[in-house]
Short mmCIF file of C-alpha atoms and ligand atoms in Angstrom, two decimals:
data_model
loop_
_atom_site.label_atom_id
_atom_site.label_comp_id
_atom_site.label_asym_id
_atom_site.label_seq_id
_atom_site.Cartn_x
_atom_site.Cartn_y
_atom_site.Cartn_z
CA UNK A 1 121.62 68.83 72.84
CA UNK A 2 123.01 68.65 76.51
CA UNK A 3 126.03 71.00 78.12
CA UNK A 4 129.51 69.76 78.90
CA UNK A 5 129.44 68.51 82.38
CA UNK A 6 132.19 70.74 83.15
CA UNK A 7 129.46 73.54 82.71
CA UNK A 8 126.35 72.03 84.03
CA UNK A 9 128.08 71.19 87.20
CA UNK A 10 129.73 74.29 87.98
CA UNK A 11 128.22 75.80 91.00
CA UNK A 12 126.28 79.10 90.03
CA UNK A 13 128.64 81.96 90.32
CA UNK A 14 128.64 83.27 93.91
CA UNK A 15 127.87 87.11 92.66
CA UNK A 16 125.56 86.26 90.13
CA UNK A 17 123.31 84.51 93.08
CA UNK A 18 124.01 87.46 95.44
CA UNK A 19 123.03 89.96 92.06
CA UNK A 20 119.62 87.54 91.75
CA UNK A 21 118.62 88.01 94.92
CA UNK A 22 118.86 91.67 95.20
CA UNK A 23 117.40 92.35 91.76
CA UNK A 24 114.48 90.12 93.73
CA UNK A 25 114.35 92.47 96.96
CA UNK A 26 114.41 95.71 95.18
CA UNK A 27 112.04 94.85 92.58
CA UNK A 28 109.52 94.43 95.74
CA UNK A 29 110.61 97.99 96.60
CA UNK A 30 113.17 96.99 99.50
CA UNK A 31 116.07 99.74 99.64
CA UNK A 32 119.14 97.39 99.74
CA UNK A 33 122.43 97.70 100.52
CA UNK A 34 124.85 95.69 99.28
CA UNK A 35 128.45 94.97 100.87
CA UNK A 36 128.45 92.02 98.91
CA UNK A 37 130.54 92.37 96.12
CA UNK A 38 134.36 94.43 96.08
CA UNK A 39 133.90 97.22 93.34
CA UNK A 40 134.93 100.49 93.97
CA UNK A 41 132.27 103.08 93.96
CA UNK A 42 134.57 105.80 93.06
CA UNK A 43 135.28 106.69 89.03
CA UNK A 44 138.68 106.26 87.10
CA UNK A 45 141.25 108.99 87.87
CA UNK A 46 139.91 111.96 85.35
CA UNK A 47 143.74 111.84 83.30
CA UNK A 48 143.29 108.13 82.90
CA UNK A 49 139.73 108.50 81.12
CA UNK A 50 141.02 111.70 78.88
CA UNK A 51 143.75 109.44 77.94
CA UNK A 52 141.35 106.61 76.63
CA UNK A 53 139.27 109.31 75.24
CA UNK A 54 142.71 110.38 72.90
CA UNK A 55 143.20 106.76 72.46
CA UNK A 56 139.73 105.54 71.27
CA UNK A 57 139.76 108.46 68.76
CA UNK A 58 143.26 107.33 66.95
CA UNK A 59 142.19 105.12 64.27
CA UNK A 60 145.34 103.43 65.09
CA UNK A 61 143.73 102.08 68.14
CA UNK A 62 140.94 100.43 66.20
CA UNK A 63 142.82 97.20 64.82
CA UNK A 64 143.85 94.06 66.40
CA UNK A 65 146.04 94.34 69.19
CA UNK A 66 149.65 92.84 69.92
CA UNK A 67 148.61 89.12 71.39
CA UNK A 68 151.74 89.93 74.01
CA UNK A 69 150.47 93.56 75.17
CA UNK A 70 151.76 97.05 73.29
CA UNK A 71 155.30 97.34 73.86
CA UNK A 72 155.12 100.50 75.56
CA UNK A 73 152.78 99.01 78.16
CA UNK A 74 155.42 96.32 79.15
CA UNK A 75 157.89 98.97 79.57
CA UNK A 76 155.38 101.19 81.75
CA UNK A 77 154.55 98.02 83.69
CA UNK A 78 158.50 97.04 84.41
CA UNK A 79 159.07 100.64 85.40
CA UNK A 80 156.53 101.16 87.66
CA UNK A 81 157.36 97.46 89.45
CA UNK A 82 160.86 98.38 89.50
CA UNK A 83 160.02 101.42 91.49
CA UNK A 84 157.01 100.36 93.51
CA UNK A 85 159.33 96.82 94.57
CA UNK A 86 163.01 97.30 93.22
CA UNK A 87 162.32 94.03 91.35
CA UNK A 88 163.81 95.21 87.51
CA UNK A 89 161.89 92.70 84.98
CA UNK A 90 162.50 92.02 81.42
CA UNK A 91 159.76 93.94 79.35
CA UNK A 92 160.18 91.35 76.57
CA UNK A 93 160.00 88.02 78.87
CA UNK A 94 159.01 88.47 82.13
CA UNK A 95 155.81 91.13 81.29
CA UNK A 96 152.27 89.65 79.97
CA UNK A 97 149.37 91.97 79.93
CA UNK A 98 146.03 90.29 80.71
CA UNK A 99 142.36 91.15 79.94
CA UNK A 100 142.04 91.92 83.51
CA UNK A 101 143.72 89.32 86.10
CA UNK A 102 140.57 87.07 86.38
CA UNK A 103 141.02 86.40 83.25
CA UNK A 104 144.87 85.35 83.33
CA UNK A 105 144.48 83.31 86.58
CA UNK A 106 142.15 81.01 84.83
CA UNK A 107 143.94 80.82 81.70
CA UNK A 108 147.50 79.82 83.82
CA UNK A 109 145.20 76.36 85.08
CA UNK A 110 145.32 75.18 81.54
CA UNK A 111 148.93 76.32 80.93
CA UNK A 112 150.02 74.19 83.92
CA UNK A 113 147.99 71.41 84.65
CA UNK A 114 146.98 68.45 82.78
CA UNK A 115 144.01 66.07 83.60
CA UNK A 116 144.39 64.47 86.68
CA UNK A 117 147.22 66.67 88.12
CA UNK A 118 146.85 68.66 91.79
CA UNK A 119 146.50 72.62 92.00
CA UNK A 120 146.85 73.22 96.28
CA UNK A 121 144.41 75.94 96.49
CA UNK A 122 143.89 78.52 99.47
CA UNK A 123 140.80 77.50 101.62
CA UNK A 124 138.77 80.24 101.96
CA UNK A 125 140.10 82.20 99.19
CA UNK A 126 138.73 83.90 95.83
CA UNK A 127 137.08 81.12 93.99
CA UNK A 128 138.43 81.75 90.33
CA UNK A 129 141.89 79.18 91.55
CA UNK A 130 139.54 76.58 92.72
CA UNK A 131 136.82 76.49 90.04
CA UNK A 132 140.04 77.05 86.99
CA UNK A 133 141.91 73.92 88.53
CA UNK A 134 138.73 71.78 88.17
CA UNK A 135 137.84 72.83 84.66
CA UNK A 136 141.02 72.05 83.90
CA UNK A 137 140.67 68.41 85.13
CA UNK A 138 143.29 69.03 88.12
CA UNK A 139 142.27 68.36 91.73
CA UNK A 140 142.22 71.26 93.99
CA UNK A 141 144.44 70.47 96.97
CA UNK A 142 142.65 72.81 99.89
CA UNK A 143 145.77 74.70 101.85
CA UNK A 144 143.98 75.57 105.19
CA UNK A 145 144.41 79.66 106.64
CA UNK A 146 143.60 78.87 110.03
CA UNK A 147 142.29 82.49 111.85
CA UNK A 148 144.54 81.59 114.52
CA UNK A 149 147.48 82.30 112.34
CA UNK A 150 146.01 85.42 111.01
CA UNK A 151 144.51 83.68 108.21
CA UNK A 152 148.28 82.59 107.00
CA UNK A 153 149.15 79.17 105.18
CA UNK A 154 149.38 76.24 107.96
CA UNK A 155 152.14 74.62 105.38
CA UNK A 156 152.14 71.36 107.80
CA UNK A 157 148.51 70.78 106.81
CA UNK A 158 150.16 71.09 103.25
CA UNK A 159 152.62 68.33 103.08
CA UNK A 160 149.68 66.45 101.10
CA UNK A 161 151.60 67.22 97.84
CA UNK A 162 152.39 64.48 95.51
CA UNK A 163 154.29 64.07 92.62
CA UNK A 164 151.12 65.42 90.31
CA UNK A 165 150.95 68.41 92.18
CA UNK A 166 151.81 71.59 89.66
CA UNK A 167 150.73 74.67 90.79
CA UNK A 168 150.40 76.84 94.60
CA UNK A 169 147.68 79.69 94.75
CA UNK A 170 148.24 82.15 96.96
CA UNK A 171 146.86 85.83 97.27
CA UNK A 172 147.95 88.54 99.93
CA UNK A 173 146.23 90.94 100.56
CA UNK A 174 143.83 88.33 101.01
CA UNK A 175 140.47 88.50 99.46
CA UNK A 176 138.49 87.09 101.31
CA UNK A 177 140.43 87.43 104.73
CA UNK A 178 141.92 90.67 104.26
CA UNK A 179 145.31 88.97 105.70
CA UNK A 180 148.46 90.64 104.49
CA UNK A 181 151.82 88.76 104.30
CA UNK A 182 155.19 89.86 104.81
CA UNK A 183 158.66 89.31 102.54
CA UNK A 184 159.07 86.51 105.25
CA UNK A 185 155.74 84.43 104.87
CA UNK A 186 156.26 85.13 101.14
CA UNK A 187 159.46 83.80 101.35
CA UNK A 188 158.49 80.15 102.88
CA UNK A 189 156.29 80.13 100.14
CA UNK A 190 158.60 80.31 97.74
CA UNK A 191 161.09 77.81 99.51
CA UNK A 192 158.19 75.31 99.55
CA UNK A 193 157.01 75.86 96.07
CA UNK A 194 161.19 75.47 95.13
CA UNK A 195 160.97 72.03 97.35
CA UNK A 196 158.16 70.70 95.89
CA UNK A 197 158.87 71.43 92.26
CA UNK A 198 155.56 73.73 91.89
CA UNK A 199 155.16 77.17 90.32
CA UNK A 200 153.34 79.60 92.96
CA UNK A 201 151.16 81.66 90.93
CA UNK A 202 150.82 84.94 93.34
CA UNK A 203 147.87 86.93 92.90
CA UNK A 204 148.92 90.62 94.03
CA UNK A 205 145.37 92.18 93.20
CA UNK A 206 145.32 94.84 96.31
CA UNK A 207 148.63 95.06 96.74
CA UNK A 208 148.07 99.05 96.48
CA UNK A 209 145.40 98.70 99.48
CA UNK A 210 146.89 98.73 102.20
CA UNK A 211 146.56 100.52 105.55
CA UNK A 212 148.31 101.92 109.03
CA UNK A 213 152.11 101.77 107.09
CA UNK A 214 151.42 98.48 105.56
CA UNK A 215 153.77 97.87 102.15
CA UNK A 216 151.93 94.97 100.89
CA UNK A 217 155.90 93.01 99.57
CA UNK A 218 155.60 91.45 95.91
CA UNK A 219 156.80 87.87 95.89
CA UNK A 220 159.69 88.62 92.91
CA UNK A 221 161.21 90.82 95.85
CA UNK A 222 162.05 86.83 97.45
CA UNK A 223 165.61 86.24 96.33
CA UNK A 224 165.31 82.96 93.67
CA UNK A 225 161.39 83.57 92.79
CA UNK A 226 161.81 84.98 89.65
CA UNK A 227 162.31 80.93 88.63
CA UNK A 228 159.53 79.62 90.67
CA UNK A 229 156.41 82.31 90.82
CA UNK A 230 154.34 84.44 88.73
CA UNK A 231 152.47 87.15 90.18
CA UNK A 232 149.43 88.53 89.14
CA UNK A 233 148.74 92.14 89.23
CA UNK A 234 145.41 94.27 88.25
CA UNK A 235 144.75 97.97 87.70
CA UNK A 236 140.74 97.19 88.83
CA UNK A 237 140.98 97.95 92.41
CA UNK A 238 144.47 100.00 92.54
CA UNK A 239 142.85 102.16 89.84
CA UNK A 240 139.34 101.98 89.74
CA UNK A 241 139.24 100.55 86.76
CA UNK A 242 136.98 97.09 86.87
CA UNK A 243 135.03 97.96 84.21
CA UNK A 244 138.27 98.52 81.55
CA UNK A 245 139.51 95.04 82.25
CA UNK A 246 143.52 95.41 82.15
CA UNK A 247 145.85 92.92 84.63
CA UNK A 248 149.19 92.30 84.47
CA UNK A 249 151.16 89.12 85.41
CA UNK A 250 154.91 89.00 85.76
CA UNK A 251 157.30 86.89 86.69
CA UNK A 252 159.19 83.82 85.91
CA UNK A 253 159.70 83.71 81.84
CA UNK A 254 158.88 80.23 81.59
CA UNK A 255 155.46 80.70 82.71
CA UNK A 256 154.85 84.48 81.29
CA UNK A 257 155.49 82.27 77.53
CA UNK A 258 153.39 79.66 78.68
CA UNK A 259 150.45 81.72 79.16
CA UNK A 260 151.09 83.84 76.69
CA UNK A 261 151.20 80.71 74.05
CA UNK A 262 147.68 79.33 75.06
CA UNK A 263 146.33 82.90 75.17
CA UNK A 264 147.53 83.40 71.34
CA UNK A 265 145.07 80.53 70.80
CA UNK A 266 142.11 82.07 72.79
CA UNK A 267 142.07 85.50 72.71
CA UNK A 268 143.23 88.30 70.46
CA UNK A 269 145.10 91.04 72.81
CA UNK A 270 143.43 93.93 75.11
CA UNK A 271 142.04 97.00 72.93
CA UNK A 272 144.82 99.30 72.58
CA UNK A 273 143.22 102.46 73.68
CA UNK A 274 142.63 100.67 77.40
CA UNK A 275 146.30 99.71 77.52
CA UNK A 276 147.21 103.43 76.89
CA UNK A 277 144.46 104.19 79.79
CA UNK A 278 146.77 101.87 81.77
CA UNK A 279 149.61 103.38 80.28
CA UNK A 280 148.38 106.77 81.89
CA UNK A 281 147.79 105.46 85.16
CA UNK A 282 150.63 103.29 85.79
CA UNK A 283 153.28 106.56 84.63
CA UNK A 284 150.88 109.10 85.69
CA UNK A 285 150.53 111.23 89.08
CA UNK A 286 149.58 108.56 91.67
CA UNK A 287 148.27 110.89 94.61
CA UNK A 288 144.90 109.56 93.81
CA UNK A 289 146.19 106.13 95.29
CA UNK A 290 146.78 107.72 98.51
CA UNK A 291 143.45 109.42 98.67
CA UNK A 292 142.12 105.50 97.76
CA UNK A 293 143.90 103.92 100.86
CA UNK A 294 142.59 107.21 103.48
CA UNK A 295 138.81 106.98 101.91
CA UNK A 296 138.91 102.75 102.78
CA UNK A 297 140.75 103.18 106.19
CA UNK A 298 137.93 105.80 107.20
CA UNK A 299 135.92 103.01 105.97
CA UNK A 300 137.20 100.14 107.50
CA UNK A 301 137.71 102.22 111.06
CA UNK A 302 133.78 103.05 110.53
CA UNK A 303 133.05 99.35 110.19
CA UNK A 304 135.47 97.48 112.41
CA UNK A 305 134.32 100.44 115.14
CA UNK A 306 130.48 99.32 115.04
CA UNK A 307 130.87 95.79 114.85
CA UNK A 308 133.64 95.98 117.88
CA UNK A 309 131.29 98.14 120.21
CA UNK A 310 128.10 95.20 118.86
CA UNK A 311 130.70 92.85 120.98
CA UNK A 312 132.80 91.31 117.65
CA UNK A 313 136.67 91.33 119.07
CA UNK A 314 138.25 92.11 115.48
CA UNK A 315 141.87 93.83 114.37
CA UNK A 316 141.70 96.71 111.97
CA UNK A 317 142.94 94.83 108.59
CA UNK A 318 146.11 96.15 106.82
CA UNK A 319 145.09 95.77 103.51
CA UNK A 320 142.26 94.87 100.67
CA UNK A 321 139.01 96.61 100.85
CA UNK A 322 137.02 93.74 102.93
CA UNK A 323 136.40 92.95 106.54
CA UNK A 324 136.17 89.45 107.34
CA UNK A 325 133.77 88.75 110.90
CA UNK A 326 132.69 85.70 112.43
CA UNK A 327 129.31 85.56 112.24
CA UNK A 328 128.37 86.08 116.37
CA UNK A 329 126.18 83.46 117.86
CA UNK A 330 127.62 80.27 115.90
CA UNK A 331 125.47 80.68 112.63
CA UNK A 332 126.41 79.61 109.09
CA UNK A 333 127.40 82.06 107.14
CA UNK A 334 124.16 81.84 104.95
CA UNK A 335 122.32 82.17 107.87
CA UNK A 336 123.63 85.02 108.72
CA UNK A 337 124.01 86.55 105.67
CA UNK A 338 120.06 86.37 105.30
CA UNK A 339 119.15 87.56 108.39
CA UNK A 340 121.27 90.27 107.50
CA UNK A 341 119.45 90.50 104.70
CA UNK A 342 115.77 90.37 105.87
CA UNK A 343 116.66 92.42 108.94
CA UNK A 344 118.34 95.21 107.93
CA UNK A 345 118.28 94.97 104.11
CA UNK A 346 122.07 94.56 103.77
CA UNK A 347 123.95 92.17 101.38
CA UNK A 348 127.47 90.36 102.62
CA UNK A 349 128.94 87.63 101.04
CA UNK A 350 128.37 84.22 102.70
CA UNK A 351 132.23 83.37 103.91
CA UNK A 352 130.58 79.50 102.53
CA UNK A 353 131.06 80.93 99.17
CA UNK A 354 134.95 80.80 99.24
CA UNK A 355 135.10 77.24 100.09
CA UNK A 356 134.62 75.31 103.44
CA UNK A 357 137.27 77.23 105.67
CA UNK A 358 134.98 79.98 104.97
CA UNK A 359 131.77 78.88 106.72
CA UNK A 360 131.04 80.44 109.82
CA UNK A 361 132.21 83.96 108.42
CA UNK A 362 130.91 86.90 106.26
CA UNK A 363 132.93 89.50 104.40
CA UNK A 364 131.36 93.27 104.11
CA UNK A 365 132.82 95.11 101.32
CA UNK A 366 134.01 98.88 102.15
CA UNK A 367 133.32 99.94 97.90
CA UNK A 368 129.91 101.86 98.93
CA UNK A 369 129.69 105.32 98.91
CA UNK A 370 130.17 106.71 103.03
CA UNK A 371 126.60 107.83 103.56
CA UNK A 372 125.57 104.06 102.08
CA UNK A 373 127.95 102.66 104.46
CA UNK A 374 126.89 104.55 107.65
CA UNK A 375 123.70 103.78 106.90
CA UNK A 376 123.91 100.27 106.22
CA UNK A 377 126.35 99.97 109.51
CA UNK A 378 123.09 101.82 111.85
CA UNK A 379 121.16 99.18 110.06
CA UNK A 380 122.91 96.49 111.34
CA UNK A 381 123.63 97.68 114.96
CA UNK A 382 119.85 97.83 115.22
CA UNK A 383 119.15 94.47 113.43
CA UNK A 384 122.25 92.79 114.92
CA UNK A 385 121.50 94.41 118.65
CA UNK A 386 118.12 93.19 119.31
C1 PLP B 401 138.98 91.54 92.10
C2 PLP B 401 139.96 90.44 92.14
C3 PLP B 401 140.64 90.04 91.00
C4 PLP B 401 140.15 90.40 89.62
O1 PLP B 401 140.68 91.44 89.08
P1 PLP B 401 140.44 91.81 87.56
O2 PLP B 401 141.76 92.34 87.18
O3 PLP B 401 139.33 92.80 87.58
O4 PLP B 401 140.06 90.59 86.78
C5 PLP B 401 141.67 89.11 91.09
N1 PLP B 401 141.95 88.56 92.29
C6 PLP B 401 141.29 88.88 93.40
C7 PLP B 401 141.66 88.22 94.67
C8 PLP B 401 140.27 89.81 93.36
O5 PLP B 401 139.58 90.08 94.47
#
């Protein structure tokens, strides 16, 4: 028996390597730290778990789920987007909940492109676009974020579209980067996507991260995206909630049916007692997601504050839980990441790992408990200072 090639040459997944080689280190007793991957350390808001707890209880919960997402949900989703953007969307059409984004984002590849079709994908950026356009059979088209832009689209450098090109990626907050956008750069986004005939899938993961009296925009708020975009939206990181797995995407109705049609065929609806969880913490108090952004701007100031007095030069992000450095004496980013690593027995995440425009960075992670990342942060000054 062999694998599909489409398997055995995907590149192992960046976190499972990272996850390998720490299981390695602290099996020889090594106390690591790892900044490597984004998942808060904090738990679910306390009403959000009593209201699974209700939830998984009601036998009604227990069969299969709506293959679009419980009515209710859509309607708590459209509500909260109309107040957090004053975008109103149509619960029925323009509303698709997802088994967590990841999971949507791949899916939209094979409700958009066919073999031999172009995806332009964000270069560095999180690598479910890239590797979802190839297993697809579509070309990834790398769109360049130069740092000298602030880690924004250089859409010159994108003019390489052809006629087979579908589908724009595009995430702000920016993991890896931690670049935010504003209604503006969204905008040209849209107006290029409307030129070029593509549908600009937006992926809106930490747009509740966001720091110093940042509003990370939504791209629906552009005037004429509701026919070109579709924006992806998770309660992981806004909520705490990785482990539930519960997205959202919204957007343009053409695209919401699409994905919805090939995920009839694939999957069989999100557990009903998680989508009342999300239920609960999209309509529910939301002071817990201004404690969120105050506990990771104490973070990031911790971080950005050692490596800036260790010589880096580096802005404060404005959103997303990351901080993207340069690694300091012209090392790759694996290099650096391991002597990290052997040094001072912290994990980043080799910028490599996001595609080519990432090499010659590393992105920490601020979802550690504080004492973890002080700790790890001494660690470094020493390791990084000799
Ligand atoms: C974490 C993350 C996601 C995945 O979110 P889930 O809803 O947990 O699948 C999507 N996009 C980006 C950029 C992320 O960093």
């Amino acid at each position: 028996m062999r694998v599909a090639r489409r398997v055995a040459s995907l590149p192992p997944y960046l976190f499972a390597e990272l996850d390998r080689k720490i299981a390695e280190r602290r099996a020889g007793g090594e106390d690591i730290i790892s900044l490597g991957v984004g998942d808060p350390d904090r738990p679910t808001p306390a009403h959000v778990v009593e209201a699974a707890r209700e939830a998984v209880a009601d036998p009604a919960t227990h069969r299969y789920p709506s293959y679009y997402g419980m009515p209710e949900l859509r309607r708590a989703v459209a509500t909260w987007f109309e107040g957090r953007f004053g975008v109103s969307l149509d619960p029925d059409t323009e509303v698709l909940p997802l088994i967590g984004s990841k999971e949507g984002l791949a899916h939209l590849a094979f409700a958009y492109l066919d073999p031999g079709d172009q995806a332009i994908v964000p270069d560095p950026g999180y690598p479910v676009y890239g590797i979802a356009t190839g297993l697809a059979g579509a070309e990834a088209l790398p769109l360049p974020l130069p740092a000298e832009r602030g880690f924004l689209p250089d859409w010159d450098a994108a003019r390489a579209v052809t006629g087979r090109t579908r589908l724009l990626w595009l995430n702000f907050p920016t993991n890896p980067t931690a670049a935010v956008a504003t209604e503006e750069d969204l905008g040209r986004a849209v107006a290029f996507a409307a030129e070029h005939d593509l549908l600009l899938a937006h992926d809106a993961a930490y747009s509740e991260i966001t720091f110093d009296g940042y509003v990370a925009p939504s791209v629906l708020q552009v005037p004429g995206a509701r026919d070109v975009a579709i924006e992806f939206h998770s309660l992981s990181k806004g909520y705490n909630m990785t482990g539930w797995r519960i997205g959202f995407a919204v957007g343009a109705a053409e695209a919401v049916k699409a994905l919805a049609t090939l995920k009839t065929n694939l999957d069989s609806g999100i557990f009903d007692a998680v989508q009342r969880a999300a239920i609960a913490a999209l309509e529910g108090p939301q002071d817990h997601v201004a404690a969120m952004r105050d506990l990771y701007r104490k973070r990031r100031d911790l971080v950005v504050g050692t490596l800036n007095r260790l010589g880096w030069d580096l802005e404060p992000p404005l959103g997303s839980i990351y901080v993207w450095l340069p690694t300091p004496n012209g090392e790759t980013s694996a290099d650096f990441a391991d002597l990290l690593l052997d040094r001072a027995g912290v994990v980043v995440a080799p910028g490599l790992g996001y595609g080519s425009g990432g090499e010659g960075y590393v992105r920490i992670s601020l979802t550690v408990a504080d004492d973890r990342l002080a700790e790890a942060m001494d660690r470094v000054a020493e390791a990084v200072g000799r």
